[in-house]
Tab-separated table of C-alpha atoms and ligand atoms in Angstrom:
chain	number	residue	atom	x	y	z
A	1	UNK	CA	-8.557	12.023	3.016
A	2	UNK	CA	-8.091	12.885	-0.435
A	3	UNK	CA	-5.382	11.065	-2.955
A	4	UNK	CA	-4.183	11.946	-6.090
A	5	UNK	CA	-2.242	8.863	-8.515
A	6	UNK	CA	-0.164	10.585	-11.210
A	7	UNK	CA	-0.060	7.998	-14.119
A	8	UNK	CA	-2.850	5.833	-15.794
A	9	UNK	CA	-0.846	2.258	-16.696
A	10	UNK	CA	-1.043	-1.058	-15.067
A	11	UNK	CA	1.373	-0.271	-11.907
A	12	UNK	CA	-1.001	3.121	-10.961
A	13	UNK	CA	-3.839	0.554	-11.370
A	14	UNK	CA	-2.622	-1.692	-8.992
A	15	UNK	CA	-1.546	1.263	-6.225
A	16	UNK	CA	-5.188	2.633	-6.756
A	17	UNK	CA	-6.913	-1.140	-6.212
A	18	UNK	CA	-4.194	-1.495	-3.025
A	19	UNK	CA	-5.062	2.370	-1.921
A	20	UNK	CA	-8.273	2.190	-1.914
A	21	UNK	CA	-8.539	-0.989	0.790
A	22	UNK	CA	-6.225	0.785	2.456
A	23	UNK	CA	-8.493	3.931	2.751
A	24	UNK	CA	-11.906	2.381	1.774
A	25	UNK	CA	-13.288	6.076	2.624
A	26	UNK	CA	-10.954	8.187	0.767
A	27	UNK	CA	-10.994	10.003	-1.971
A	28	UNK	CA	-9.375	9.350	-4.816
A	29	UNK	CA	-8.234	11.225	-7.969
A	30	UNK	CA	-5.997	9.671	-11.116
A	31	UNK	CA	-4.449	11.696	-14.140
A	32	UNK	CA	-6.430	10.614	-16.897
A	33	UNK	CA	-7.547	7.144	-15.543
A	34	UNK	CA	-7.628	4.310	-17.795
A	35	UNK	CA	-11.031	2.419	-17.975
A	36	UNK	CA	-10.068	-0.008	-15.385
A	37	UNK	CA	-9.264	2.838	-12.957
A	38	UNK	CA	-11.856	5.300	-14.385
A	39	UNK	CA	-14.709	3.773	-12.000
A	40	UNK	CA	-12.514	4.077	-8.818
A	41	UNK	CA	-11.455	7.598	-9.357
A	42	UNK	CA	-12.705	10.805	-9.951
A	43	UNK	CA	-10.393	12.226	-13.546
A	44	UNK	CA	-7.456	14.681	-13.182
A	45	UNK	CA	-7.564	15.582	-17.202
A	46	UNK	CA	-3.854	16.792	-16.715
A	47	UNK	CA	-0.856	15.130	-18.040
A	48	UNK	CA	1.444	13.614	-15.376
A	49	UNK	CA	4.226	15.672	-16.265
A	50	UNK	CA	2.187	18.724	-15.954
A	51	UNK	CA	3.666	19.138	-13.022
A	52	UNK	CA	2.690	23.042	-12.147
A	53	UNK	CA	-0.827	22.723	-13.420
A	54	UNK	CA	-0.661	18.996	-10.854
A	55	UNK	CA	0.446	21.079	-7.714
A	56	UNK	CA	-2.125	23.786	-8.498
A	57	UNK	CA	-4.815	21.247	-8.488
A	58	UNK	CA	-3.409	19.405	-5.446
A	59	UNK	CA	-3.460	22.716	-3.685
A	60	UNK	CA	-7.107	23.491	-4.471
A	61	UNK	CA	-8.181	20.063	-3.476
A	62	UNK	CA	-6.390	20.140	-0.478
A	63	UNK	CA	-4.708	16.822	-1.218
A	64	UNK	CA	-3.778	14.758	1.789
A	65	UNK	CA	-1.198	12.437	-0.483
A	66	UNK	CA	-0.175	12.460	-3.778
A	67	UNK	CA	1.670	9.087	-5.702
A	68	UNK	CA	3.605	9.388	-8.139
A	69	UNK	CA	4.270	6.489	-10.374
A	70	UNK	CA	6.112	7.200	-13.836
A	71	UNK	CA	9.544	8.584	-13.914
A	72	UNK	CA	8.945	11.382	-16.301
A	73	UNK	CA	7.602	13.518	-13.768
A	74	UNK	CA	9.937	12.992	-11.140
A	75	UNK	CA	12.773	13.763	-13.518
A	76	UNK	CA	11.032	16.920	-14.241
A	77	UNK	CA	10.643	17.841	-10.735
A	78	UNK	CA	7.420	17.305	-9.794
A	79	UNK	CA	8.411	16.445	-6.275
A	80	UNK	CA	9.935	19.815	-5.774
A	81	UNK	CA	7.255	21.704	-7.012
A	82	UNK	CA	4.955	20.107	-4.795
A	83	UNK	CA	6.843	20.440	-1.616
A	84	UNK	CA	7.865	24.434	-2.197
A	85	UNK	CA	3.470	23.959	-1.865
A	86	UNK	CA	3.511	22.203	1.233
A	87	UNK	CA	1.910	19.386	-0.821
A	88	UNK	CA	2.665	15.650	0.902
A	89	UNK	CA	4.040	14.067	-2.065
A	90	UNK	CA	5.765	10.313	-2.229
A	91	UNK	CA	8.187	10.733	-4.749
A	92	UNK	CA	11.826	12.352	-4.569
A	93	UNK	CA	13.192	15.345	-6.333
A	94	UNK	CA	14.774	15.726	-9.497
A	95	UNK	CA	17.974	15.811	-7.988
A	96	UNK	CA	17.312	12.360	-5.943
A	97	UNK	CA	15.525	11.177	-9.068
A	98	UNK	CA	18.657	11.476	-11.105
A	99	UNK	CA	19.997	7.771	-9.918
A	100	UNK	CA	17.597	6.950	-12.346
A	101	UNK	CA	17.487	9.767	-15.111
A	102	UNK	CA	21.033	9.544	-15.349
A	103	UNK	CA	22.922	5.969	-15.194
A	104	UNK	CA	26.271	7.858	-15.857
A	105	UNK	CA	25.215	9.462	-12.460
A	106	UNK	CA	24.040	6.027	-10.583
A	107	UNK	CA	27.227	4.426	-11.659
A	108	UNK	CA	29.426	6.699	-10.422
A	109	UNK	CA	27.792	6.992	-7.249
A	110	UNK	CA	27.551	3.443	-6.847
A	111	UNK	CA	31.608	3.072	-7.594
A	112	UNK	CA	32.235	6.221	-5.241
A	113	UNK	CA	30.767	4.224	-2.110
A	114	UNK	CA	31.790	0.916	-3.005
A	115	UNK	CA	28.136	-0.558	-4.044
A	116	UNK	CA	28.773	-3.722	-6.101
A	117	UNK	CA	28.108	-3.299	-9.935
A	118	UNK	CA	29.193	-4.174	-13.225
A	119	UNK	CA	32.557	-1.910	-14.145
A	120	UNK	CA	32.098	0.556	-16.859
A	121	UNK	CA	32.391	3.806	-18.631
A	122	UNK	CA	30.833	6.964	-19.462
A	123	UNK	CA	31.134	8.646	-23.343
A	124	UNK	CA	29.658	11.305	-24.967
A	125	UNK	CA	31.574	11.318	-27.633
A	126	UNK	CA	31.113	8.192	-30.411
A	127	UNK	CA	34.951	8.121	-31.574
A	128	UNK	CA	35.907	7.583	-27.679
A	129	UNK	CA	33.158	5.407	-27.364
A	130	UNK	CA	34.251	3.138	-30.169
A	131	UNK	CA	38.005	2.812	-28.858
A	132	UNK	CA	37.013	1.597	-25.886
A	133	UNK	CA	34.516	-0.836	-27.170
A	134	UNK	CA	37.307	-1.688	-29.531
A	135	UNK	CA	39.197	-2.981	-26.483
A	136	UNK	CA	36.602	-4.607	-24.516
A	137	UNK	CA	35.622	-8.246	-24.885
A	138	UNK	CA	32.394	-9.612	-25.560
A	139	UNK	CA	29.343	-9.549	-24.379
A	140	UNK	CA	28.831	-6.069	-23.511
A	141	UNK	CA	26.448	-3.953	-22.185
A	142	UNK	CA	25.310	-0.420	-24.348
A	143	UNK	CA	23.220	1.866	-21.769
A	144	UNK	CA	21.388	4.973	-23.076
A	145	UNK	CA	22.071	6.974	-20.085
A	146	UNK	CA	18.883	8.927	-19.692
A	147	UNK	CA	15.355	7.674	-19.387
A	148	UNK	CA	14.076	5.212	-22.006
A	149	UNK	CA	11.002	3.305	-21.019
A	150	UNK	CA	13.184	0.744	-19.695
A	151	UNK	CA	14.252	-0.248	-23.613
A	152	UNK	CA	17.437	1.287	-23.328
A	153	UNK	CA	19.863	-1.322	-22.663
A	154	UNK	CA	21.160	-3.138	-25.183
A	155	UNK	CA	22.911	-6.733	-24.467
A	156	UNK	CA	25.525	-6.929	-26.833
A	157	UNK	CA	26.861	-10.473	-28.435
A	158	UNK	CA	29.509	-9.030	-30.433
A	159	UNK	CA	31.967	-5.901	-30.848
A	160	UNK	CA	30.002	-5.074	-33.850
A	161	UNK	CA	26.901	-5.498	-32.519
A	162	UNK	CA	28.283	-2.924	-29.241
A	163	UNK	CA	29.424	-0.501	-31.649
A	164	UNK	CA	26.302	-0.207	-33.538
A	165	UNK	CA	24.227	0.142	-30.182
A	166	UNK	CA	26.750	2.745	-28.924
A	167	UNK	CA	26.466	4.897	-32.453
A	168	UNK	CA	22.547	4.921	-32.641
A	169	UNK	CA	22.860	6.010	-29.651
A	170	UNK	CA	25.161	8.853	-29.483
A	171	UNK	CA	23.613	9.737	-32.787
A	172	UNK	CA	20.383	10.237	-31.318
A	173	UNK	CA	18.955	7.771	-33.749
A	174	UNK	CA	17.502	5.628	-31.136
A	175	UNK	CA	16.692	7.052	-27.965
A	176	UNK	CA	16.671	11.014	-28.899
A	177	UNK	CA	18.448	12.690	-26.112
A	178	UNK	CA	18.600	9.734	-23.577
A	179	UNK	CA	21.321	9.024	-25.656
A	180	UNK	CA	23.430	11.997	-25.509
A	181	UNK	CA	25.454	10.132	-22.924
A	182	UNK	CA	26.040	6.228	-23.103
A	183	UNK	CA	27.014	3.532	-20.192
A	184	UNK	CA	29.365	0.762	-21.529
A	185	UNK	CA	29.764	-1.680	-19.213
A	186	UNK	CA	30.348	-5.382	-18.534
A	187	UNK	CA	28.025	-7.883	-18.911
A	188	UNK	CA	26.575	-9.803	-15.594
A	189	UNK	CA	25.557	-13.599	-15.549
A	190	UNK	CA	23.007	-14.419	-13.600
A	191	UNK	CA	19.416	-14.216	-11.983
A	192	UNK	CA	17.759	-10.541	-12.199
A	193	UNK	CA	16.058	-9.795	-8.775
A	194	UNK	CA	13.283	-6.451	-8.482
A	195	UNK	CA	13.859	-5.290	-4.870
A	196	UNK	CA	11.400	-2.076	-3.408
A	197	UNK	CA	12.699	-0.064	-0.655
A	198	UNK	CA	10.176	2.572	0.413
A	199	UNK	CA	12.834	5.015	2.519
A	200	UNK	CA	12.517	8.346	4.295
A	201	UNK	CA	15.808	8.888	3.223
A	202	UNK	CA	17.707	7.352	6.115
A	203	UNK	CA	15.555	4.195	7.026
A	204	UNK	CA	14.604	1.915	4.202
A	205	UNK	CA	11.740	-0.916	4.552
A	206	UNK	CA	12.434	-3.433	1.776
A	207	UNK	CA	9.657	-5.140	0.064
A	208	UNK	CA	8.995	-8.979	-1.083
A	209	UNK	CA	11.816	-9.431	-3.801
A	210	UNK	CA	10.039	-10.074	-7.348
A	211	UNK	CA	11.148	-11.243	-11.070
A	212	UNK	CA	10.727	-9.112	-13.991
A	213	UNK	CA	11.108	-10.364	-17.722
A	214	UNK	CA	12.093	-7.720	-19.893
A	215	UNK	CA	12.587	-10.005	-23.004
A	216	UNK	CA	9.300	-9.772	-25.672
A	217	UNK	CA	10.054	-13.334	-26.425
A	218	UNK	CA	9.548	-16.962	-24.285
A	219	UNK	CA	12.488	-18.056	-22.811
A	220	UNK	CA	14.463	-14.959	-22.369
A	221	UNK	CA	14.437	-14.437	-26.132
A	222	UNK	CA	13.916	-11.423	-28.609
A	223	UNK	CA	14.283	-7.275	-27.357
A	224	UNK	CA	13.968	-5.701	-24.286
A	225	UNK	CA	10.642	-4.545	-23.366
A	226	UNK	CA	9.196	-2.270	-20.414
A	227	UNK	CA	8.685	-6.002	-18.481
A	228	UNK	CA	6.516	-9.438	-19.907
A	229	UNK	CA	5.495	-9.982	-16.718
A	230	UNK	CA	6.879	-10.930	-12.874
A	231	UNK	CA	6.255	-12.831	-10.339
A	232	UNK	CA	7.083	-12.821	-6.566
A	233	UNK	CA	8.233	-14.197	-4.092
A	234	UNK	CA	11.858	-15.567	-5.746
A	235	UNK	CA	11.915	-18.992	-3.869
A	236	UNK	CA	16.146	-18.612	-4.397
A	237	UNK	CA	15.906	-15.274	-2.082
A	238	UNK	CA	16.035	-15.689	1.521
A	239	UNK	CA	16.734	-13.401	4.651
A	240	UNK	CA	20.241	-13.568	4.685
A	241	UNK	CA	20.288	-12.248	0.571
A	242	UNK	CA	18.122	-9.841	1.561
A	243	UNK	CA	19.881	-8.540	4.391
A	244	UNK	CA	23.141	-8.536	2.355
A	245	UNK	CA	20.966	-5.876	-0.448
A	246	UNK	CA	20.061	-3.790	2.704
A	247	UNK	CA	23.242	-3.536	3.977
A	248	UNK	CA	25.667	-3.425	0.984
A	249	UNK	CA	23.489	-1.755	-1.680
A	250	UNK	CA	20.539	0.426	-0.281
A	251	UNK	CA	22.250	1.891	2.756
A	252	UNK	CA	25.311	2.911	1.087
A	253	UNK	CA	23.525	4.207	-1.527
A	254	UNK	CA	20.798	6.102	0.384
A	255	UNK	CA	23.713	7.637	2.915
A	256	UNK	CA	25.837	8.660	-0.506
A	257	UNK	CA	22.454	10.639	-1.681
A	258	UNK	CA	22.217	12.512	1.872
A	259	UNK	CA	25.760	13.339	2.471
A	260	UNK	CA	25.439	14.664	-1.825
A	261	UNK	CA	22.612	16.855	-0.382
A	262	UNK	CA	19.835	15.209	-2.680
A	263	UNK	CA	18.226	13.023	-0.154
A	264	UNK	CA	16.045	10.059	-1.534
A	265	UNK	CA	12.706	9.841	-0.283
A	266	UNK	CA	10.179	7.951	-1.981
A	267	UNK	CA	10.446	4.584	-3.648
A	268	UNK	CA	14.177	3.145	-4.411
A	269	UNK	CA	14.005	0.190	-6.981
A	270	UNK	CA	16.992	-1.724	-7.342
A	271	UNK	CA	17.130	-3.764	-10.299
A	272	UNK	CA	20.310	-6.513	-9.458
A	273	UNK	CA	22.005	-9.444	-10.857
A	274	UNK	CA	22.520	-12.050	-8.246
A	275	UNK	CA	25.948	-13.019	-9.918
A	276	UNK	CA	28.014	-15.945	-8.771
A	277	UNK	CA	29.820	-13.595	-6.276
A	278	UNK	CA	26.970	-11.931	-4.795
A	279	UNK	CA	24.033	-9.242	-5.542
A	280	UNK	CA	24.998	-6.455	-8.100
A	281	UNK	CA	23.130	-3.386	-9.396
A	282	UNK	CA	22.290	-3.363	-13.199
A	283	UNK	CA	20.356	-0.103	-12.330
A	284	UNK	CA	18.141	2.114	-10.009
A	285	UNK	CA	15.007	3.576	-10.099
A	286	UNK	CA	13.264	6.468	-8.891
A	287	UNK	CA	9.963	4.575	-8.728
A	288	UNK	CA	7.390	1.901	-8.162
A	289	UNK	CA	8.444	-0.917	-10.900
A	290	UNK	CA	6.108	-2.088	-13.640
A	291	UNK	CA	5.037	-5.088	-13.984
A	292	UNK	CA	6.451	-5.713	-10.495
A	293	UNK	CA	4.138	-3.505	-8.671
A	294	UNK	CA	1.350	-5.530	-9.734
A	295	UNK	CA	2.475	-8.937	-7.964
A	296	UNK	CA	4.229	-7.342	-4.922
A	297	UNK	CA	0.981	-5.104	-3.472
A	298	UNK	CA	-1.242	-7.767	-3.530
A	299	UNK	CA	1.014	-10.092	-1.358
A	300	UNK	CA	0.682	-7.339	1.425
A	301	UNK	CA	-1.328	-7.902	4.543
A	302	UNK	CA	-0.496	-4.523	5.673
A	303	UNK	CA	-1.351	-1.391	4.861
A	304	UNK	CA	1.222	0.617	2.867
A	305	UNK	CA	-0.564	3.855	3.075
A	306	UNK	CA	0.386	4.759	6.691
A	307	UNK	CA	4.305	4.473	5.122
A	308	UNK	CA	3.488	6.673	1.911
A	309	UNK	CA	2.357	9.340	4.307
A	310	UNK	CA	5.356	9.350	6.333
A	311	UNK	CA	7.483	9.653	3.621
A	312	UNK	CA	5.158	11.954	1.906
A	313	UNK	CA	4.945	14.623	4.830
A	314	UNK	CA	9.048	14.285	4.948
A	315	UNK	CA	8.216	12.132	8.346
A	316	UNK	CA	10.508	8.865	9.526
A	317	UNK	CA	9.573	5.578	9.063
A	318	UNK	CA	12.846	4.169	11.681
A	319	UNK	CA	11.288	1.037	12.500
A	320	UNK	CA	8.741	0.042	10.071
A	321	UNK	CA	7.644	-3.236	9.070
A	322	UNK	CA	5.233	-4.697	7.093
A	323	UNK	CA	3.733	-8.333	6.928
A	324	UNK	CA	3.258	-10.476	3.962
A	325	UNK	CA	0.392	-12.755	3.578
A	326	UNK	CA	2.018	-15.544	2.488
A	327	UNK	CA	0.759	-16.305	-1.430
A	328	UNK	CA	2.783	-16.255	-4.419
A	329	UNK	CA	1.543	-13.940	-7.399
A	330	UNK	CA	2.255	-13.705	-10.213
A	331	UNK	CA	1.912	-11.374	-13.524
A	332	UNK	CA	1.459	-11.728	-17.444
A	333	UNK	CA	1.291	-8.785	-19.820
A	334	UNK	CA	-1.088	-9.078	-22.508
A	335	UNK	CA	0.552	-6.558	-25.161
A	336	UNK	CA	0.274	-5.311	-28.649
A	337	UNK	CA	1.760	-7.514	-31.180
A	338	UNK	CA	5.194	-5.372	-32.583
A	339	UNK	CA	5.369	-4.281	-29.326
A	340	UNK	CA	8.058	-2.798	-28.199
A	341	UNK	CA	8.622	-1.788	-31.894
A	342	UNK	CA	5.469	0.047	-33.557
A	343	UNK	CA	1.909	-1.555	-32.817
A	344	UNK	CA	-1.483	-0.683	-34.137
A	345	UNK	CA	-3.789	0.605	-31.431
A	346	UNK	CA	-7.663	0.755	-31.402
A	347	UNK	CA	-8.458	-2.933	-31.234
A	348	UNK	CA	-11.570	-3.378	-29.973
A	349	UNK	CA	-10.903	-5.826	-26.591
A	350	UNK	CA	-13.403	-7.912	-25.958
A	351	UNK	CA	-13.669	-9.217	-21.805
A	352	UNK	CA	-15.302	-12.627	-20.632
A	353	UNK	CA	-19.113	-12.375	-20.178
A	354	UNK	CA	-20.157	-15.300	-18.536
A	355	UNK	CA	-18.498	-15.095	-15.531
A	356	UNK	CA	-16.546	-12.271	-13.804
A	357	UNK	CA	-12.890	-12.241	-14.940
A	358	UNK	CA	-11.773	-10.976	-11.416
A	359	UNK	CA	-12.100	-13.063	-8.148
A	360	UNK	CA	-10.228	-13.415	-5.431
A	361	UNK	CA	-6.813	-14.999	-7.431
A	362	UNK	CA	-7.108	-13.115	-9.917
A	363	UNK	CA	-6.891	-9.884	-10.790
A	364	UNK	CA	-7.125	-7.642	-14.281
A	365	UNK	CA	-5.063	-4.543	-14.269
A	366	UNK	CA	-5.702	-2.480	-16.977
A	367	UNK	CA	-2.721	-0.473	-18.860
A	368	UNK	CA	-2.742	0.664	-22.549
A	369	UNK	CA	-6.698	0.518	-22.809
A	370	UNK	CA	-9.055	2.901	-23.714
A	371	UNK	CA	-12.394	3.860	-24.596
A	372	UNK	CA	-13.376	4.696	-28.482
A	373	UNK	CA	-17.227	4.902	-29.152
A	374	UNK	CA	-18.450	3.541	-26.526
A	375	UNK	CA	-16.210	0.474	-26.926
A	376	UNK	CA	-12.994	-0.647	-25.033
A	377	UNK	CA	-9.883	-0.469	-27.488
A	378	UNK	CA	-6.295	-1.104	-27.091
A	379	UNK	CA	-4.192	2.525	-26.972
A	380	UNK	CA	-0.994	1.384	-25.732
A	381	UNK	CA	1.739	-1.343	-25.985
A	382	UNK	CA	0.932	-2.957	-22.546
A	383	UNK	CA	-2.733	-3.509	-23.117
A	384	UNK	CA	-3.332	-5.644	-19.410
A	385	UNK	CA	-1.650	-7.145	-16.332
A	386	UNK	CA	-3.134	-10.453	-15.458
A	387	UNK	CA	-2.134	-11.229	-12.090
A	388	UNK	CA	-3.200	-14.553	-10.612
A	389	UNK	CA	-2.818	-15.497	-6.842
A	390	UNK	CA	-2.059	-18.727	-5.026
A	391	UNK	CA	-0.701	-20.526	-2.348
A	392	UNK	CA	2.074	-21.254	-4.502
A	393	UNK	CA	3.445	-20.444	-7.968
A	394	UNK	CA	2.211	-22.877	-10.207
A	395	UNK	CA	-1.930	-21.777	-8.719
A	396	UNK	CA	-0.789	-18.760	-9.400
A	397	UNK	CA	0.416	-19.257	-12.789
A	398	UNK	CA	-2.711	-21.006	-14.021
A	399	UNK	CA	-4.820	-18.387	-12.694
A	400	UNK	CA	-2.610	-15.456	-14.231
A	401	UNK	CA	-2.401	-17.715	-17.911
A	402	UNK	CA	-6.387	-18.184	-17.608
A	403	UNK	CA	-6.581	-14.550	-16.891
A	404	UNK	CA	-4.723	-13.854	-20.308
A	405	UNK	CA	-6.816	-16.694	-22.317
A	406	UNK	CA	-10.478	-15.358	-21.043
A	407	UNK	CA	-9.635	-11.436	-22.471
A	408	UNK	CA	-9.383	-10.781	-26.348
A	409	UNK	CA	-8.118	-8.482	-28.925
A	410	UNK	CA	-6.340	-8.717	-32.219
A	411	UNK	CA	-2.958	-9.014	-31.925
A	412	UNK	CA	-2.841	-9.943	-28.418
A	413	UNK	CA	1.113	-11.722	-27.608
A	414	UNK	CA	1.793	-12.397	-23.864
A	415	UNK	CA	4.425	-15.115	-22.421
A	416	UNK	CA	2.836	-17.948	-21.148
A	417	UNK	CA	6.725	-19.231	-19.344
A	418	UNK	CA	6.703	-16.080	-16.619
A	419	UNK	CA	8.582	-17.754	-13.718
A	420	UNK	CA	10.052	-20.331	-15.612
A	421	UNK	CA	13.345	-20.053	-13.716
A	422	UNK	CA	11.226	-20.422	-10.367
A	423	UNK	CA	9.043	-23.705	-11.953
A	424	UNK	CA	12.857	-24.972	-13.250
A	425	UNK	CA	14.297	-24.629	-9.741
A	426	UNK	CA	11.616	-26.404	-8.168
A	427	UNK	CA	11.400	-30.070	-7.615
A	428	UNK	CA	8.287	-30.427	-9.279
A	429	UNK	CA	7.649	-30.807	-13.028
A	430	UNK	CA	6.938	-27.194	-14.875
A	431	UNK	CA	3.577	-25.998	-13.993
A	432	UNK	CA	3.085	-28.247	-11.141
A	433	UNK	CA	0.252	-27.464	-8.702
A	434	UNK	CA	2.915	-28.468	-5.942
A	435	UNK	CA	5.676	-25.739	-6.835
A	436	UNK	CA	6.595	-23.853	-3.260
A	437	UNK	CA	8.003	-20.757	-3.469
A	438	UNK	CA	10.496	-20.087	0.000
A	439	UNK	CA	9.012	-18.574	2.708
A	440	UNK	CA	7.989	-14.935	2.235
A	441	UNK	CA	10.737	-12.286	3.062
A	442	UNK	CA	9.607	-9.193	6.070
A	443	UNK	CA	10.102	-6.137	4.829
A	444	UNK	CA	12.427	-4.681	7.769
A	445	UNK	CA	13.241	-1.490	8.633
A	446	UNK	CA	17.337	-0.989	8.431
A	447	UNK	CA	17.708	1.414	11.450
A	448	UNK	CA	16.179	2.002	14.621
A	449	UNK	CA	15.229	5.949	15.509
A	450	UNK	CA	17.851	7.556	13.171
A	451	UNK	CA	20.630	6.016	15.679
A	452	UNK	CA	22.833	6.245	12.630
A	453	UNK	CA	23.692	9.187	10.721
A	454	UNK	CA	23.617	9.582	7.261
B	501	LIG	N1	10.189	-3.274	-14.790
B	501	LIG	C1	11.202	-2.293	-15.201
B	501	LIG	C2	10.557	-0.991	-14.558
B	501	LIG	O1	9.807	-0.669	-14.179
B	501	LIG	O2	11.577	-0.290	-15.394
């Protein structure tokens, strides 16, 4: 079996690690693999968004499966090109990926089918956005409608801040074309939750929920990043809540996508806010999340490969369930000083030499690393994921922080408080080894054998 992974960040390293466990004898290929991935796969010297080049490569190699990590190739139609050539690909078409590539589209769809989300208005013209914002009360959220690497949302605590964010986006100063349309929405209060659903377009298997930490600073302060850490499972989430998320959020959206001739096949990621009046959607993404994938996949006791292959081949996953291993996982992201703004690259990285940095309770996934002059150096804003595993979140955090401390480079930045909400909610002191997560949720298939029509 030959498997191509498109992308070379922490999420893709975790996907490669998991798929290699699921299919040890498979041959793996990765687009420009980072130094953590390189020993596990054959390098493909093509950019992730070179969709035609990748399709030709996959065709030439008779690739059994291609898994697409980042959103940009999906928005550019990689799944459409692969499907036209009958190549199995895990990821939605460009039309379906609009659920991430256009926040305005996603909000309109949710409003149409009654999926709970914050009230919103979309704007392309500054004068109209300005008039609307002046009528609202702060706090307000201003979002670039297009793709902005997870950084396109501004939580404005005053009207002036909202006006400044809207103007910068609409004038192309903040996110280029991605900000040519903006969404202004009500601020939602609560805890964030990331839920991944593997879907064939009609049936969905939800994976264990996780919680991301988007702000750069401890205590959730400072600007938004792509994600500075994550943990799973989330103790406050039970089976009843997951059923509600499946029935009120995932299924209506999948139905609407199917009836509007853009069926979503792949990984649908719901970024949720757990508000006092129930879960509401902050955003949808059309791919696995980063850094959440790095904690979700190590908790999977079952293989994920068969589900990905079934979806990629256009088959059904009706009735599919996955089992979890009962552990907790916590990911601390090591970033370059200055991120999410500008930062230096090329800083030499020292990995511990006295003992192996990884063991059964510590996984190090590379992200922004490369080899220069024979040395491992930094090459991005997010450099590593240090994922601790344990019987509970306290253990997982301890191992994760040990990994984060052990790796060294000039300007290394990381948060020591990943998981603080779960720890604060626990009966034991912060960081205690006795912190117990709730029993893991089982992913569940939503419908049997296509019994419900879309
Ligand atoms: N963790 C946020 C994202 O993947 O977009």
